[in-house]
Amino acid sequence: MIIERSAINPRRDQDYPEWYQQVIRAADLAEASSVRGCMVIKPWGYALWESMQKIFDKMIKKAGYKNAYFPLLIPLRFLEKEAEHVKGFAKECAVVTHSRLQADGNGHLIPASPLEEALVVRPTSETIIGESFAKWVKSYRDLPLKINQWANVVRWEMRPRLFLRTTEFLWQEGHSVHSSSAEALEETLNMLEMYRIFAEEYMAMPVICGKKSDSERFPGAVHTYCIEAMMQDRKALQAGTSHFLGQNFARASAIKFINGEGVEEYGWTTSWGVSTRLIGGLIMAHSDDDGLVLPPKLAPLQGVILPIFNESSKAAVLEYCTALKRELEGDGEISMEVDERDLRGGEKFWSYVKKGVPVVIEIGMRDIGMNSLCFSRRDAIRAGKQQCERNAFVATFRALLDDIQVKLYARAMKYRDENTLSIDSEAEFFAYFRESTGFAAAHWSGDPAVEERIKEELGVTIRCLPFGGEGEGICPFTGKASKGRAIWAKSY
Amino acid sequence: MIIERSAINPRRDQDYPEWYQQVIRAADLAEASSVRGCMVIKPWGYALWESMQKIFDKMIKKAGYKNAYFPLLIPLRFLEKEAEHVKGFAKECAVVTHSRLQADGNGHLIPASPLEEALVVRPTSETIIGESFAKWVKSYRDLPLKINQWANVVRWEMRPRLFLRTTEFLWQEGHSVHSSSAEALEETLNMLEMYRIFAEEYMAMPVICGKKSDSERFPGAVHTYCIEAMMQDRKALQAGTSHFLGQNFARASAIKFINGEGVEEYGWTTSWGVSTRLIGGLIMAHSDDDGLVLPPKLAPLQGVILPIFNESSKAAVLEYCTALKRELEGDGEISMEVDERDLRGGEKFWSYVKKGVPVVIEIGMRDIGMNSLCFSRRDAIRAGKQQCERNAFVATFRALLDDIQVKLYARAMKYRDENTLSIDSEAEFFAYFRESTGFAAAHWSGDPAVEERIKEELGVTIRCLPFGGEGEGICPFTGKASKGRAIWAKSY
């Protein structure tokens, strides 16, 4: 059954934001809850997060980090310690002020037992982790200290959007302390490189690595580095950040160590994080008008097998399917499912298309008779189904998955290349963003007033000062000298 | 190096509560934070939680559950829906009342932007998950619905104690909806059985399975079932609970389905959870006066290899150790570490004893010369070190780990048996708990007044009405008929 019209309505070219919501609904990834800005991550969405966590957790541990867990609630006096940090987060904090509920006269609950000191639900954990680090670090022998936390955080969100901007989200936050500025900076960049590898090799999502301009820095950081990806509406998504915190948080939390010469110094710290926002990026990078498209390396299932049977053929078909599943799964790196639910074939088939499963295999008595099977690639679902001899399929299944992974990356890369323009005049820059959009590589003298004006007039910001983008030129907005091209774009 | 006095001070028999704190400190598992009642779980403690999660997560998925994630913050009107539930949790809730901070006149932060409706940080998630379940369940075809969540929860704790009672803790909470009372009850008991298997086979901690008396039921449940373990001070620890919720929460959240006859009915729900409290149980079940003792199946490391070398022997010793590590790890189920830090031998050795690593191996040039090694079992650390031919050790390493696992269970079982008494008179019961303590198996007519009086006078409660403990008798407190013996104990 081939559906002529797209499975997702509206299509990307009709209404991109609504298409995004409909893909999430069709793939059954998440839903809004009654709690403003908070989402419910449904099983298929959470399985995707678990895939990401599993891969990331290994990478993080390989980089020498150990996982730990710090309190959800942070006393206000901790936040107060780093002035810029407070300013950055004060406007979006969930504040706990009471420790009990009681019934009012009408039988409704009201807060009771006010706390002596209010607590904030962590928007990020530098200050509370800093308290522990100050105890754990005494000497240069304790350094580097490398800790990661998997946790939920809350930042009050006025314009929530599933996965992309939610009041509560899940993330990992890495925190390290070093004995020198150079080592901390190197670590910041190493972790950014880890994010690049994850985005490109696992999510099949090309990213531009670079440094944020001062106006987009993490509150309290010296430098913020990021990976930026292009979505299919040509807007940018910041997919991960890594911060060089200098001694700012070490001073705020009194993280001090005795160096090799016996002198006490403040430590140099870093922090870096990625969140469930990545799922939003994954959706927008690859999905099409028929629903979610998942890269095989991150899909919770690499493929699904749909048996087609009637009462008399059921046993034979299921046996064939189950044996195939076992062979395809091999040593356990690959997950397959046989779905024997009693649903109409088309409905079943399209449910997996919409969920983004990389390969959908259909098997009926006719296929078994020919010792074959029929399969569809999710990345080319409209190209139709292919018949394949069973053993040949088993032998080439890993190569098929690799090919899907590679093609998704290439497609996203081509799209980004086609929608990135080097621009050298203000007029061209304004025309580009007014008539269409995309990434613009344009020189910038470093003047924040330019950033502000362009943000106001076009809704466009500097996504990053890309690594390798250095090279002298003239800023088209001010005529001043520039040390390199910045990447400008509209963004999520 | 054998230390004559114990590594933990005080010993268990001197001051059990203080010994518990000192084991946690010596094993570097966790520490208190500045946030009242909240703990920091340090890397070794968190690795233990990760071991538990990994095993549990597999068991839960095998039982047909899928993981999902629901909001941290719950509107008060949700809690109000189930009257008993509110009553149970109202006294220990963290209440979020504001969404912003601002500076007061003195530059201190104060809460700003009061919320229209206050939110509670989840103490448990029945009500917020119920909201989603009501949407997800339409027909009997959607049932059973089986969802698990790994999350943090907050219950304001006035007498906090690391792992055992903390304001914030980590847990899993399973939630299911069924089309009949019988099926939901069966599920409740199946999940309890999963907890029993985990406690006994992985934690090596024998447990008594049974039902709670009404006074100890989960607020809002019809029946609460539990597993109860004996700690080394002969007090009981409730290690996991599984609740049959009847239709109470289905009514509160409007979880309704159309049954096979086309008639709308309320669903029947269950919930069940275990938390980081299990780590407290693990510590108290097996640890000794030299620190933590971990069962091999849950230890983050099954063993550690300590190379003993000088400058000239370093290369040879490390090579021998690394090759041994690889062989012992085999297919990846076993984790070993070679610790080449430059520490005094005794200090290094005892750090692993205190951390509870099941097997500590020491290797120097002399051992290599004899193609052998020297090892210590953590469960019998005072029995001294054993020399063993290298290949023989490799061949029997798994058996050694199994033997430690089995012996820990047997030791805990023997301890519980020796400290459980069947009691048939009130005088004997009072004498038992006044002069010593332990588990008492005593008849009970079901009268809550008896429970209350005994709790008041002795600080003893009914831990459970054990399965298989049925059998008619006379309640020694009232002379009334009893249907079975209850397990009575002091508890955590």
JSON list of C-alpha atoms in Angstrom, two decimals, chain A residues 176-361:
[
{"chain": "A", "resi": 176, "resn": "SER", "atom": "CA", "xyz": [35.97, 19.31, 35.90]},
{"chain": "A", "resi": 177, "resn": "VAL", "atom": "CA", "xyz": [38.66, 21.06, 37.95]},
{"chain": "A", "resi": 178, "resn": "HIS", "atom": "CA", "xyz": [42.22, 21.51, 36.70]},
{"chain": "A", "resi": 179, "resn": "SER", "atom": "CA", "xyz": [45.45, 22.90, 38.03]},
{"chain": "A", "resi": 180, "resn": "SER", "atom": "CA", "xyz": [46.07, 25.24, 35.10]},
{"chain": "A", "resi": 181, "resn": "SER", "atom": "CA", "xyz": [44.19, 27.46, 32.74]},
{"chain": "A", "resi": 182, "resn": "ALA", "atom": "CA", "xyz": [45.69, 25.74, 29.71]},
{"chain": "A", "resi": 183, "resn": "GLU", "atom": "CA", "xyz": [44.65, 22.29, 30.86]},
{"chain": "A", "resi": 184, "resn": "ALA", "atom": "CA", "xyz": [41.10, 23.43, 31.63]},
{"chain": "A", "resi": 185, "resn": "LEU", "atom": "CA", "xyz": [40.80, 25.09, 28.24]},
{"chain": "A", "resi": 186, "resn": "GLU", "atom": "CA", "xyz": [42.07, 21.95, 26.53]},
{"chain": "A", "resi": 187, "resn": "GLU", "atom": "CA", "xyz": [39.49, 19.88, 28.42]},
{"chain": "A", "resi": 188, "resn": "THR", "atom": "CA", "xyz": [36.71, 22.29, 27.38]},
{"chain": "A", "resi": 189, "resn": "LEU", "atom": "CA", "xyz": [37.67, 21.75, 23.76]},
{"chain": "A", "resi": 190, "resn": "ASN", "atom": "CA", "xyz": [38.09, 17.99, 24.13]},
{"chain": "A", "resi": 191, "resn": "MET", "atom": "CA", "xyz": [34.57, 17.72, 25.45]},
{"chain": "A", "resi": 192, "resn": "LEU", "atom": "CA", "xyz": [33.28, 19.84, 22.58]},
{"chain": "A", "resi": 193, "resn": "GLU", "atom": "CA", "xyz": [35.02, 17.44, 20.22]},
{"chain": "A", "resi": 194, "resn": "MET", "atom": "CA", "xyz": [33.24, 14.56, 21.96]},
{"chain": "A", "resi": 195, "resn": "TYR", "atom": "CA", "xyz": [29.95, 16.32, 21.24]},
{"chain": "A", "resi": 196, "resn": "ARG", "atom": "CA", "xyz": [30.93, 16.80, 17.60]},
{"chain": "A", "resi": 197, "resn": "ILE", "atom": "CA", "xyz": [31.70, 13.10, 17.25]},
{"chain": "A", "resi": 198, "resn": "PHE", "atom": "CA", "xyz": [28.39, 12.18, 18.85]},
{"chain": "A", "resi": 199, "resn": "ALA", "atom": "CA", "xyz": [26.40, 14.58, 16.65]},
{"chain": "A", "resi": 200, "resn": "GLU", "atom": "CA", "xyz": [28.10, 13.62, 13.41]},
{"chain": "A", "resi": 201, "resn": "GLU", "atom": "CA", "xyz": [28.83, 9.93, 13.84]},
{"chain": "A", "resi": 202, "resn": "TYR", "atom": "CA", "xyz": [25.78, 8.85, 15.81]},
{"chain": "A", "resi": 203, "resn": "MET", "atom": "CA", "xyz": [23.08, 11.44, 15.10]},
{"chain": "A", "resi": 204, "resn": "ALA", "atom": "CA", "xyz": [24.30, 11.75, 11.46]},
{"chain": "A", "resi": 205, "resn": "MET", "atom": "CA", "xyz": [23.90, 15.49, 12.00]},
{"chain": "A", "resi": 206, "resn": "PRO", "atom": "CA", "xyz": [26.73, 17.70, 10.72]},
{"chain": "A", "resi": 207, "resn": "VAL", "atom": "CA", "xyz": [27.67, 20.49, 13.11]},
{"chain": "A", "resi": 208, "resn": "ILE", "atom": "CA", "xyz": [29.79, 23.61, 13.07]},
{"chain": "A", "resi": 209, "resn": "CYS", "atom": "CA", "xyz": [32.10, 23.87, 16.06]},
{"chain": "A", "resi": 210, "resn": "GLY", "atom": "CA", "xyz": [33.09, 27.25, 17.33]},
{"chain": "A", "resi": 211, "resn": "LYS", "atom": "CA", "xyz": [33.07, 29.82, 20.05]},
{"chain": "A", "resi": 212, "resn": "LYS", "atom": "CA", "xyz": [30.11, 31.91, 21.19]},
{"chain": "A", "resi": 213, "resn": "SER", "atom": "CA", "xyz": [30.34, 35.69, 21.07]},
{"chain": "A", "resi": 214, "resn": "ASP", "atom": "CA", "xyz": [30.32, 37.33, 24.49]},
{"chain": "A", "resi": 215, "resn": "SER", "atom": "CA", "xyz": [26.60, 38.11, 24.33]},
{"chain": "A", "resi": 216, "resn": "GLU", "atom": "CA", "xyz": [25.77, 34.39, 24.00]},
{"chain": "A", "resi": 217, "resn": "ARG", "atom": "CA", "xyz": [28.18, 33.13, 26.66]},
{"chain": "A", "resi": 218, "resn": "PHE", "atom": "CA", "xyz": [26.96, 30.92, 29.53]},
{"chain": "A", "resi": 219, "resn": "PRO", "atom": "CA", "xyz": [26.35, 33.17, 32.55]},
{"chain": "A", "resi": 220, "resn": "GLY", "atom": "CA", "xyz": [29.58, 33.12, 34.53]},
{"chain": "A", "resi": 221, "resn": "ALA", "atom": "CA", "xyz": [31.79, 31.50, 31.87]},
{"chain": "A", "resi": 222, "resn": "VAL", "atom": "CA", "xyz": [34.96, 32.99, 30.38]},
{"chain": "A", "resi": 223, "resn": "HIS", "atom": "CA", "xyz": [34.39, 31.27, 27.04]},
{"chain": "A", "resi": 224, "resn": "THR", "atom": "CA", "xyz": [31.51, 29.17, 25.75]},
{"chain": "A", "resi": 225, "resn": "TYR", "atom": "CA", "xyz": [32.05, 26.79, 22.84]},
{"chain": "A", "resi": 226, "resn": "CYS", "atom": "CA", "xyz": [29.24, 25.10, 20.97]},
{"chain": "A", "resi": 227, "resn": "ILE", "atom": "CA", "xyz": [28.17, 22.80, 18.19]},
{"chain": "A", "resi": 228, "resn": "GLU", "atom": "CA", "xyz": [25.54, 24.26, 15.87]},
{"chain": "A", "resi": 229, "resn": "ALA", "atom": "CA", "xyz": [23.44, 22.26, 13.42]},
{"chain": "A", "resi": 230, "resn": "MET", "atom": "CA", "xyz": [21.15, 23.32, 10.58]},
{"chain": "A", "resi": 231, "resn": "MET", "atom": "CA", "xyz": [17.54, 22.18, 10.73]},
{"chain": "A", "resi": 232, "resn": "GLN", "atom": "CA", "xyz": [15.39, 21.62, 7.63]},
{"chain": "A", "resi": 233, "resn": "ASP", "atom": "CA", "xyz": [13.86, 25.08, 7.90]},
{"chain": "A", "resi": 234, "resn": "ARG", "atom": "CA", "xyz": [17.43, 26.39, 7.63]},
{"chain": "A", "resi": 235, "resn": "LYS", "atom": "CA", "xyz": [17.41, 27.65, 11.21]},
{"chain": "A", "resi": 236, "resn": "ALA", "atom": "CA", "xyz": [20.26, 26.80, 13.57]},
{"chain": "A", "resi": 237, "resn": "LEU", "atom": "CA", "xyz": [20.00, 24.58, 16.62]},
{"chain": "A", "resi": 238, "resn": "GLN", "atom": "CA", "xyz": [22.59, 24.85, 19.37]},
{"chain": "A", "resi": 239, "resn": "ALA", "atom": "CA", "xyz": [23.10, 21.17, 20.08]},
{"chain": "A", "resi": 240, "resn": "GLY", "atom": "CA", "xyz": [25.65, 21.25, 22.89]},
{"chain": "A", "resi": 241, "resn": "THR", "atom": "CA", "xyz": [27.86, 23.68, 24.79]},
{"chain": "A", "resi": 242, "resn": "SER", "atom": "CA", "xyz": [31.17, 23.39, 26.61]},
{"chain": "A", "resi": 243, "resn": "HIS", "atom": "CA", "xyz": [32.26, 26.15, 28.97]},
{"chain": "A", "resi": 244, "resn": "PHE", "atom": "CA", "xyz": [35.68, 27.28, 30.10]},
{"chain": "A", "resi": 245, "resn": "LEU", "atom": "CA", "xyz": [34.83, 28.82, 33.46]},
{"chain": "A", "resi": 246, "resn": "GLY", "atom": "CA", "xyz": [38.28, 30.17, 34.30]},
{"chain": "A", "resi": 247, "resn": "GLN", "atom": "CA", "xyz": [38.51, 30.70, 38.07]},
{"chain": "A", "resi": 248, "resn": "ASN", "atom": "CA", "xyz": [35.09, 32.37, 38.33]},
{"chain": "A", "resi": 249, "resn": "PHE", "atom": "CA", "xyz": [33.26, 29.46, 39.92]},
{"chain": "A", "resi": 250, "resn": "ALA", "atom": "CA", "xyz": [36.34, 28.28, 41.81]},
{"chain": "A", "resi": 251, "resn": "ARG", "atom": "CA", "xyz": [36.42, 31.69, 43.52]},
{"chain": "A", "resi": 252, "resn": "ALA", "atom": "CA", "xyz": [32.67, 31.62, 44.15]},
{"chain": "A", "resi": 253, "resn": "SER", "atom": "CA", "xyz": [32.82, 28.15, 45.71]},
{"chain": "A", "resi": 254, "resn": "ALA", "atom": "CA", "xyz": [36.36, 28.34, 47.18]},
{"chain": "A", "resi": 255, "resn": "ILE", "atom": "CA", "xyz": [37.76, 25.45, 45.14]},
{"chain": "A", "resi": 256, "resn": "LYS", "atom": "CA", "xyz": [41.44, 25.77, 46.12]},
{"chain": "A", "resi": 257, "resn": "PHE", "atom": "CA", "xyz": [44.44, 23.49, 45.88]},
{"chain": "A", "resi": 258, "resn": "ILE", "atom": "CA", "xyz": [48.05, 23.50, 47.06]},
{"chain": "A", "resi": 259, "resn": "ASN", "atom": "CA", "xyz": [50.23, 23.47, 43.95]},
{"chain": "A", "resi": 260, "resn": "GLY", "atom": "CA", "xyz": [53.54, 21.67, 43.46]},
{"chain": "A", "resi": 261, "resn": "GLU", "atom": "CA", "xyz": [55.38, 24.60, 45.04]},
{"chain": "A", "resi": 262, "resn": "GLY", "atom": "CA", "xyz": [53.24, 24.48, 48.18]},
{"chain": "A", "resi": 263, "resn": "VAL", "atom": "CA", "xyz": [51.28, 27.60, 47.26]},
{"chain": "A", "resi": 264, "resn": "GLU", "atom": "CA", "xyz": [47.49, 27.74, 47.46]},
{"chain": "A", "resi": 265, "resn": "GLU", "atom": "CA", "xyz": [45.69, 28.57, 44.18]},
{"chain": "A", "resi": 266, "resn": "TYR", "atom": "CA", "xyz": [42.14, 28.58, 42.90]},
{"chain": "A", "resi": 267, "resn": "GLY", "atom": "CA", "xyz": [41.29, 25.73, 40.54]},
{"chain": "A", "resi": 268, "resn": "TRP", "atom": "CA", "xyz": [40.30, 26.17, 36.88]},
{"chain": "A", "resi": 269, "resn": "THR", "atom": "CA", "xyz": [36.96, 24.66, 36.04]},
{"chain": "A", "resi": 270, "resn": "THR", "atom": "CA", "xyz": [34.92, 23.58, 33.03]},
{"chain": "A", "resi": 271, "resn": "SER", "atom": "CA", "xyz": [31.33, 22.48, 32.51]},
{"chain": "A", "resi": 272, "resn": "TRP", "atom": "CA", "xyz": [29.51, 21.08, 29.50]},
{"chain": "A", "resi": 273, "resn": "GLY", "atom": "CA", "xyz": [26.11, 19.63, 28.79]},
{"chain": "A", "resi": 274, "resn": "VAL", "atom": "CA", "xyz": [23.70, 18.20, 26.27]},
{"chain": "A", "resi": 275, "resn": "SER", "atom": "CA", "xyz": [20.04, 17.59, 26.89]},
{"chain": "A", "resi": 276, "resn": "THR", "atom": "CA", "xyz": [16.81, 16.07, 25.60]},
{"chain": "A", "resi": 277, "resn": "ARG", "atom": "CA", "xyz": [16.87, 19.04, 23.22]},
{"chain": "A", "resi": 278, "resn": "LEU", "atom": "CA", "xyz": [19.05, 16.79, 21.05]},
{"chain": "A", "resi": 279, "resn": "ILE", "atom": "CA", "xyz": [15.92, 14.75, 20.33]},
{"chain": "A", "resi": 280, "resn": "GLY", "atom": "CA", "xyz": [14.34, 17.89, 18.89]},
{"chain": "A", "resi": 281, "resn": "GLY", "atom": "CA", "xyz": [17.43, 18.34, 16.73]},
{"chain": "A", "resi": 282, "resn": "LEU", "atom": "CA", "xyz": [17.34, 14.74, 15.60]},
{"chain": "A", "resi": 283, "resn": "ILE", "atom": "CA", "xyz": [13.69, 15.09, 14.57]},
{"chain": "A", "resi": 284, "resn": "MET", "atom": "CA", "xyz": [14.29, 18.28, 12.63]},
{"chain": "A", "resi": 285, "resn": "ALA", "atom": "CA", "xyz": [17.54, 17.18, 10.98]},
{"chain": "A", "resi": 286, "resn": "HIS", "atom": "CA", "xyz": [16.27, 14.04, 9.25]},
{"chain": "A", "resi": 287, "resn": "SER", "atom": "CA", "xyz": [12.52, 13.59, 9.41]},
{"chain": "A", "resi": 288, "resn": "ASP", "atom": "CA", "xyz": [10.42, 13.90, 6.28]},
{"chain": "A", "resi": 289, "resn": "ASP", "atom": "CA", "xyz": [6.79, 14.33, 5.32]},
{"chain": "A", "resi": 290, "resn": "ASP", "atom": "CA", "xyz": [6.09, 10.74, 6.32]},
{"chain": "A", "resi": 291, "resn": "GLY", "atom": "CA", "xyz": [7.32, 11.14, 9.88]},
{"chain": "A", "resi": 292, "resn": "LEU", "atom": "CA", "xyz": [10.39, 10.53, 11.97]},
{"chain": "A", "resi": 293, "resn": "VAL", "atom": "CA", "xyz": [13.60, 9.26, 10.33]},
{"chain": "A", "resi": 294, "resn": "LEU", "atom": "CA", "xyz": [16.13, 7.77, 12.74]},
{"chain": "A", "resi": 295, "resn": "PRO", "atom": "CA", "xyz": [19.81, 7.10, 12.07]},
{"chain": "A", "resi": 296, "resn": "PRO", "atom": "CA", "xyz": [20.41, 3.36, 12.62]},
{"chain": "A", "resi": 297, "resn": "LYS", "atom": "CA", "xyz": [23.09, 3.94, 15.27]},
{"chain": "A", "resi": 298, "resn": "LEU", "atom": "CA", "xyz": [20.59, 5.72, 17.55]},
{"chain": "A", "resi": 299, "resn": "ALA", "atom": "CA", "xyz": [17.34, 3.98, 16.69]},
{"chain": "A", "resi": 300, "resn": "PRO", "atom": "CA", "xyz": [16.00, 1.91, 19.61]},
{"chain": "A", "resi": 301, "resn": "LEU", "atom": "CA", "xyz": [15.19, -0.71, 16.95]},
{"chain": "A", "resi": 302, "resn": "GLN", "atom": "CA", "xyz": [17.28, -1.07, 13.81]},
{"chain": "A", "resi": 303, "resn": "GLY", "atom": "CA", "xyz": [14.47, -2.85, 12.08]},
{"chain": "A", "resi": 304, "resn": "VAL", "atom": "CA", "xyz": [11.08, -4.43, 12.50]},
{"chain": "A", "resi": 305, "resn": "ILE", "atom": "CA", "xyz": [9.72, -7.62, 10.96]},
{"chain": "A", "resi": 306, "resn": "LEU", "atom": "CA", "xyz": [6.03, -7.69, 10.05]},
{"chain": "A", "resi": 307, "resn": "PRO", "atom": "CA", "xyz": [4.67, -11.19, 9.53]},
{"chain": "A", "resi": 308, "resn": "ILE", "atom": "CA", "xyz": [1.72, -11.49, 7.14]},
{"chain": "A", "resi": 309, "resn": "PHE", "atom": "CA", "xyz": [-0.35, -14.56, 7.89]},
{"chain": "A", "resi": 310, "resn": "ASN", "atom": "CA", "xyz": [-3.75, -16.15, 8.22]},
{"chain": "A", "resi": 311, "resn": "GLU", "atom": "CA", "xyz": [-4.79, -18.78, 10.72]},
{"chain": "A", "resi": 312, "resn": "SER", "atom": "CA", "xyz": [-3.29, -21.63, 8.71]},
{"chain": "A", "resi": 313, "resn": "SER", "atom": "CA", "xyz": [0.02, -19.95, 7.85]},
{"chain": "A", "resi": 314, "resn": "LYS", "atom": "CA", "xyz": [0.57, -18.27, 11.22]},
{"chain": "A", "resi": 315, "resn": "ALA", "atom": "CA", "xyz": [2.88, -20.84, 12.79]},
{"chain": "A", "resi": 316, "resn": "ALA", "atom": "CA", "xyz": [5.11, -21.17, 9.71]},
{"chain": "A", "resi": 317, "resn": "VAL", "atom": "CA", "xyz": [5.39, -17.41, 9.14]},
{"chain": "A", "resi": 318, "resn": "LEU", "atom": "CA", "xyz": [6.16, -16.63, 12.76]},
{"chain": "A", "resi": 319, "resn": "GLU", "atom": "CA", "xyz": [8.82, -19.32, 12.90]},
{"chain": "A", "resi": 320, "resn": "TYR", "atom": "CA", "xyz": [10.51, -17.91, 9.79]},
{"chain": "A", "resi": 321, "resn": "CYS", "atom": "CA", "xyz": [10.34, -14.38, 11.20]},
{"chain": "A", "resi": 322, "resn": "THR", "atom": "CA", "xyz": [11.68, -15.31, 14.62]},
{"chain": "A", "resi": 323, "resn": "ALA", "atom": "CA", "xyz": [14.62, -17.20, 13.14]},
{"chain": "A", "resi": 324, "resn": "LEU", "atom": "CA", "xyz": [15.38, -14.21, 10.91]},
{"chain": "A", "resi": 325, "resn": "LYS", "atom": "CA", "xyz": [15.23, -11.82, 13.88]},
{"chain": "A", "resi": 326, "resn": "ARG", "atom": "CA", "xyz": [17.74, -13.94, 15.79]},
{"chain": "A", "resi": 327, "resn": "GLU", "atom": "CA", "xyz": [20.13, -14.03, 12.86]},
{"chain": "A", "resi": 328, "resn": "LEU", "atom": "CA", "xyz": [19.89, -10.32, 12.18]},
{"chain": "A", "resi": 329, "resn": "GLU", "atom": "CA", "xyz": [20.46, -9.44, 15.83]},
{"chain": "A", "resi": 330, "resn": "GLY", "atom": "CA", "xyz": [23.63, -11.50, 15.92]},
{"chain": "A", "resi": 331, "resn": "ASP", "atom": "CA", "xyz": [25.82, -10.62, 18.87]},
{"chain": "A", "resi": 332, "resn": "GLY", "atom": "CA", "xyz": [23.39, -8.17, 20.42]},
{"chain": "A", "resi": 333, "resn": "GLU", "atom": "CA", "xyz": [24.40, -4.82, 18.97]},
{"chain": "A", "resi": 334, "resn": "ILE", "atom": "CA", "xyz": [21.33, -4.83, 16.77]},
{"chain": "A", "resi": 335, "resn": "SER", "atom": "CA", "xyz": [17.75, -4.82, 18.08]},
{"chain": "A", "resi": 336, "resn": "MET", "atom": "CA", "xyz": [14.90, -6.17, 15.97]},
{"chain": "A", "resi": 337, "resn": "GLU", "atom": "CA", "xyz": [11.27, -6.78, 16.77]},
{"chain": "A", "resi": 338, "resn": "VAL", "atom": "CA", "xyz": [8.69, -9.12, 15.27]},
{"chain": "A", "resi": 339, "resn": "ASP", "atom": "CA", "xyz": [5.31, -7.39, 15.50]},
{"chain": "A", "resi": 340, "resn": "GLU", "atom": "CA", "xyz": [2.56, -9.97, 15.39]},
{"chain": "A", "resi": 341, "resn": "ARG", "atom": "CA", "xyz": [-0.25, -7.66, 16.46]},
{"chain": "A", "resi": 342, "resn": "ASP", "atom": "CA", "xyz": [-3.51, -8.18, 14.65]},
{"chain": "A", "resi": 343, "resn": "LEU", "atom": "CA", "xyz": [-3.64, -4.90, 12.70]},
{"chain": "A", "resi": 344, "resn": "ARG", "atom": "CA", "xyz": [-4.29, -4.15, 9.06]},
{"chain": "A", "resi": 345, "resn": "GLY", "atom": "CA", "xyz": [-1.00, -4.49, 7.15]},
{"chain": "A", "resi": 346, "resn": "GLY", "atom": "CA", "xyz": [-0.91, -0.93, 5.88]},
{"chain": "A", "resi": 347, "resn": "GLU", "atom": "CA", "xyz": [-1.62, 0.55, 9.27]},
{"chain": "A", "resi": 348, "resn": "LYS", "atom": "CA", "xyz": [1.09, -1.53, 10.88]},
{"chain": "A", "resi": 349, "resn": "PHE", "atom": "CA", "xyz": [3.63, -0.74, 8.17]},
{"chain": "A", "resi": 350, "resn": "TRP", "atom": "CA", "xyz": [3.01, 2.98, 8.33]},
{"chain": "A", "resi": 351, "resn": "SER", "atom": "CA", "xyz": [3.15, 3.05, 12.13]},
{"chain": "A", "resi": 352, "resn": "TYR", "atom": "CA", "xyz": [6.84, 2.04, 11.85]},
{"chain": "A", "resi": 353, "resn": "VAL", "atom": "CA", "xyz": [7.49, 4.45, 9.03]},
{"chain": "A", "resi": 354, "resn": "LYS", "atom": "CA", "xyz": [6.14, 7.26, 11.19]},
{"chain": "A", "resi": 355, "resn": "LYS", "atom": "CA", "xyz": [8.27, 6.06, 14.12]},
{"chain": "A", "resi": 356, "resn": "GLY", "atom": "CA", "xyz": [11.39, 6.24, 11.96]},
{"chain": "A", "resi": 357, "resn": "VAL", "atom": "CA", "xyz": [12.53, 2.60, 12.21]},
{"chain": "A", "resi": 358, "resn": "PRO", "atom": "CA", "xyz": [15.39, 2.34, 9.67]},
{"chain": "A", "resi": 359, "resn": "VAL", "atom": "CA", "xyz": [14.33, -0.91, 7.98]},
{"chain": "A", "resi": 360, "resn": "VAL", "atom": "CA", "xyz": [10.84, -2.45, 7.76]},
{"chain": "A", "resi": 361, "resn": "ILE", "atom": "CA", "xyz": [10.71, -6.08, 6.62]}
]
